[in-house]
Coordinates of C-alpha atoms in Angstrom, one line a residue:
M598 CA 122.9 39.1 177.9
A599 CA 123.1 37.7 181.3
D600 CA 121.4 35.6 184.0
L601 CA 120.4 37.8 186.8
L602 CA 118.9 36.5 190.3
I603 CA 116.6 39.1 192.1
V604 CA 116.4 38.5 196.0
E605 CA 113.8 41.1 197.0
D606 CA 110.8 40.3 199.4
D607 CA 108.8 42.9 198.0
T608 CA 106.8 41.6 195.1
A609 CA 106.0 44.7 193.4
T610 CA 109.9 45.8 193.6
N611 CA 111.0 42.3 192.6
E612 CA 108.7 42.2 189.5
A613 CA 109.6 45.8 188.7
I614 CA 113.3 45.0 188.5
C615 CA 112.6 41.8 186.5
E616 CA 110.6 43.7 184.0
Y617 CA 113.2 46.2 183.5
M618 CA 116.1 43.8 183.2
K619 CA 114.1 41.8 180.8
S620 CA 113.8 44.7 178.6
A621 CA 117.4 45.2 178.7
G622 CA 117.9 41.7 177.4
H623 CA 118.7 39.9 180.5
T624 CA 117.0 36.9 181.8
T625 CA 115.7 36.7 185.5
L626 CA 115.1 34.5 188.4
S627 CA 113.4 35.8 191.6
A628 CA 113.6 34.9 195.1
F629 CA 111.4 36.3 197.7
D630 CA 113.5 35.5 201.2
G631 CA 117.0 34.6 201.9
E632 CA 116.6 30.8 202.1
Q633 CA 115.1 30.7 198.7
G634 CA 117.7 33.2 197.2
L635 CA 120.5 30.8 198.5
Q636 CA 118.6 27.7 197.0
I637 CA 118.3 29.2 193.5
A638 CA 121.9 30.4 193.6
R639 CA 123.1 26.8 194.7
E640 CA 121.1 25.2 191.8
K641 CA 121.2 27.8 189.1
S642 CA 124.1 29.2 187.1
V643 CA 123.8 33.1 187.3
D644 CA 125.7 35.8 186.2
L645 CA 125.0 38.3 188.8
V646 CA 122.9 38.8 192.0
I647 CA 120.7 41.8 193.1
L648 CA 120.3 41.1 196.8
D649 CA 118.2 43.1 199.4
I650 CA 119.4 43.4 202.9
M651 CA 116.2 43.1 204.8
L652 CA 114.9 39.7 204.0
P653 CA 112.8 36.9 205.7
K654 CA 114.5 33.8 207.0
R655 CA 117.9 34.8 205.9
T656 CA 119.3 38.4 206.0
G657 CA 120.9 39.7 202.8
L658 CA 124.3 39.8 204.8
E659 CA 124.1 36.0 205.8
V660 CA 123.0 35.2 202.2
L661 CA 126.1 37.1 201.1
K662 CA 128.4 35.4 203.4
E663 CA 127.2 31.8 202.4
L664 CA 127.6 32.8 198.8
R665 CA 131.4 34.0 199.1
Q666 CA 132.0 30.5 200.9
K667 CA 131.9 29.0 197.5
S668 CA 131.2 31.8 194.6
S669 CA 132.6 35.0 193.3
V670 CA 129.2 35.8 191.4
P671 CA 129.0 39.6 191.6
V672 CA 126.7 40.8 194.1
L673 CA 124.7 44.2 193.9
M674 CA 123.3 45.0 197.4
L675 CA 119.9 46.7 197.4
T676 CA 118.6 48.2 200.5
A677 CA 116.8 50.9 202.3
L678 CA 119.7 50.8 204.9
D679 CA 121.9 53.6 204.1
D680 CA 124.0 53.9 207.5
E681 CA 127.6 53.7 207.1
P682 CA 127.9 50.4 209.3
T683 CA 125.5 48.4 207.1
Q684 CA 127.4 49.6 204.0
A685 CA 130.8 48.7 205.8
A686 CA 129.4 45.2 206.9
S687 CA 128.4 44.7 203.1
F688 CA 131.9 45.5 202.0
D689 CA 133.4 43.1 204.7
E690 CA 131.5 40.4 203.1
E691 CA 132.9 41.3 199.6
V692 CA 129.8 42.7 198.2
D693 CA 130.7 44.0 194.8
D694 CA 128.7 47.3 194.9
Y695 CA 125.8 49.0 197.0
I696 CA 122.7 51.0 196.1
T697 CA 120.0 52.3 198.3
K698 CA 116.4 52.8 197.7
P699 CA 114.5 54.6 196.5
F700 CA 116.5 54.3 193.2
S701 CA 115.8 54.8 189.4
M702 CA 115.5 51.7 187.2
L703 CA 117.7 53.6 184.8
L704 CA 120.5 53.9 187.4
L705 CA 120.0 50.2 188.6
G706 CA 120.4 49.3 185.0
K707 CA 123.7 51.1 184.5
W708 CA 124.9 49.2 187.9
V709 CA 124.1 46.0 186.7
A710 CA 125.7 46.6 183.2
A711 CA 129.0 48.1 184.9
L712 CA 129.3 45.1 187.1
L713 CA 128.9 42.6 184.4
R714 CA 131.4 44.4 182.2
R715 CA 133.6 44.3 185.1
C716 CA 133.4 40.6 185.1
G717 CA 133.7 40.3 181.4
K718 CA 129.9 39.2 181.0
S719 CA 128.7 42.0 179.0
P720 CA 130.5 43.4 176.0
E721 CA 130.5 47.1 175.3
L722 CA 127.8 48.3 172.6
N723 CA 130.4 49.6 169.8
Q724 CA 128.4 49.6 166.8
I725 CA 125.0 48.9 165.2
Q726 CA 123.6 48.2 161.9
I727 CA 120.4 49.5 160.9
G728 CA 119.4 48.5 157.4
D729 CA 122.1 49.9 155.2
I730 CA 123.4 52.4 157.9
T731 CA 126.3 51.4 160.2
V732 CA 126.5 53.7 163.4
D733 CA 130.1 53.4 165.1
F734 CA 129.7 54.5 168.8
G735 CA 133.5 54.1 169.7
G736 CA 134.5 56.0 166.7
Y737 CA 131.6 58.4 166.6
I738 CA 130.9 57.9 162.9
A739 CA 128.0 56.9 160.8
S740 CA 127.9 56.0 157.2
G741 CA 125.3 54.3 154.9
Q742 CA 125.2 53.7 150.9
N743 CA 126.0 57.4 149.9
G744 CA 129.0 57.6 152.4
P745 CA 129.4 59.4 155.8
I746 CA 126.4 60.6 157.6
D747 CA 126.6 63.8 159.7
L748 CA 125.8 63.0 163.1
T749 CA 126.8 65.0 166.1
P750 CA 128.4 63.2 169.1
K751 CA 125.5 64.0 171.2
E752 CA 123.1 62.8 168.8
I753 CA 125.1 59.5 168.6
D754 CA 125.3 59.2 172.3
L755 CA 121.6 59.7 172.5
L756 CA 121.1 57.0 169.9
K757 CA 123.3 54.5 171.9
L758 CA 121.3 55.3 175.1
L759 CA 118.2 54.3 173.5
V760 CA 119.5 51.2 172.0
E761 CA 121.0 50.1 175.0
H762 CA 117.5 50.3 176.6
K763 CA 115.8 49.1 173.6
G764 CA 111.9 48.2 174.4
L765 CA 112.2 50.5 177.4
V766 CA 110.5 54.1 177.6
L767 CA 113.0 56.8 178.7
T768 CA 111.6 60.0 180.1
R769 CA 113.0 63.2 178.8
S770 CA 114.4 63.7 182.2
Q771 CA 116.2 60.4 182.3
I772 CA 117.8 61.3 179.1
L773 CA 119.1 64.6 179.9
D774 CA 120.4 63.4 183.3
E775 CA 122.2 60.6 181.5
L776 CA 123.8 62.8 178.7
W777 CA 123.9 66.2 180.1
G778 CA 124.0 65.8 183.9
Y779 CA 121.8 66.8 186.4
D780 CA 122.6 70.5 186.5
Y781 CA 123.3 71.2 183.1
P782 CA 121.0 74.3 182.0
I783 CA 119.2 72.6 179.1
I784 CA 115.3 72.2 178.8
D785 CA 113.8 68.8 178.4
R786 CA 112.2 69.8 175.0
T787 CA 115.6 69.9 173.6
I788 CA 115.4 66.0 173.4
D789 CA 112.7 66.5 170.9
T790 CA 115.0 68.2 168.6
Y791 CA 117.7 65.6 169.1
I792 CA 115.1 62.9 167.9
K793 CA 113.7 64.8 165.3
N794 CA 117.3 65.0 163.8
L795 CA 118.1 61.4 164.4
R796 CA 115.1 60.3 162.5
K797 CA 115.9 62.5 159.7
K798 CA 119.4 61.8 159.1
L799 CA 119.1 58.2 159.4
G800 CA 115.6 57.7 158.0
L801 CA 115.0 56.1 161.4
D802 CA 111.5 55.0 162.4
R803 CA 112.7 52.7 165.2
I804 CA 112.6 55.6 167.7
V805 CA 108.9 55.5 168.9
T806 CA 107.3 58.6 170.9
V807 CA 105.3 57.5 173.6
K808 CA 103.1 60.5 174.3
G809 CA 103.4 62.1 177.5
V810 CA 106.1 60.0 178.7
G811 CA 109.1 59.9 176.7
Y812 CA 110.6 57.8 173.9
K813 CA 112.1 54.2 173.3
Y814 CA 113.9 52.3 170.5
E815 CA 112.1 49.4 169.1
E816 CA 114.4 46.6 167.0
Q817 CA 111.5 46.1 164.3
L818 CA 108.2 48.1 163.6

């Protein structure tokens, strides 16, 4: 997928981001202060930088300013500072986007995917082949050896969401927020019904139930 540089001084946060991004198919490099981040950015070819503002040795804004002297690599600013002057300063230094802490990994993954698409580094997932079955996400159709398979648009959206985050457990709440929105009047157990229908219609055993948490898509079982 893409090579990401994570510049974040909090070890737990850095490791969590790396683990999530690796589960999404990316490779990651870690830096824990501004000087280290700049050094890695100079020595390695990366497709995107996730950059904290409050860093030891060199601040994120200083790192960004120096990066922009020689590179147009996409930069996603990650920080606990959500005041307007800080955000404005980030955009003045040509940051590509800005996300504040606390954040969900699912949302961070969406931000990264959007930036990669914008710069042509991440092609859109248009279809998937599962055995003899082809699911066309763009055309909202599915077919197998015996012809078309009757999947609803929402079932196809759900399958695509799981495939895009293969290997990663998504909670029912995360799935609901992504596919129906935060305020949609639907209960989380509705997801169980959609999962059941997908498994039945596609003869699919790659959607794994993680008891008490949610669901994940595994490439091979």
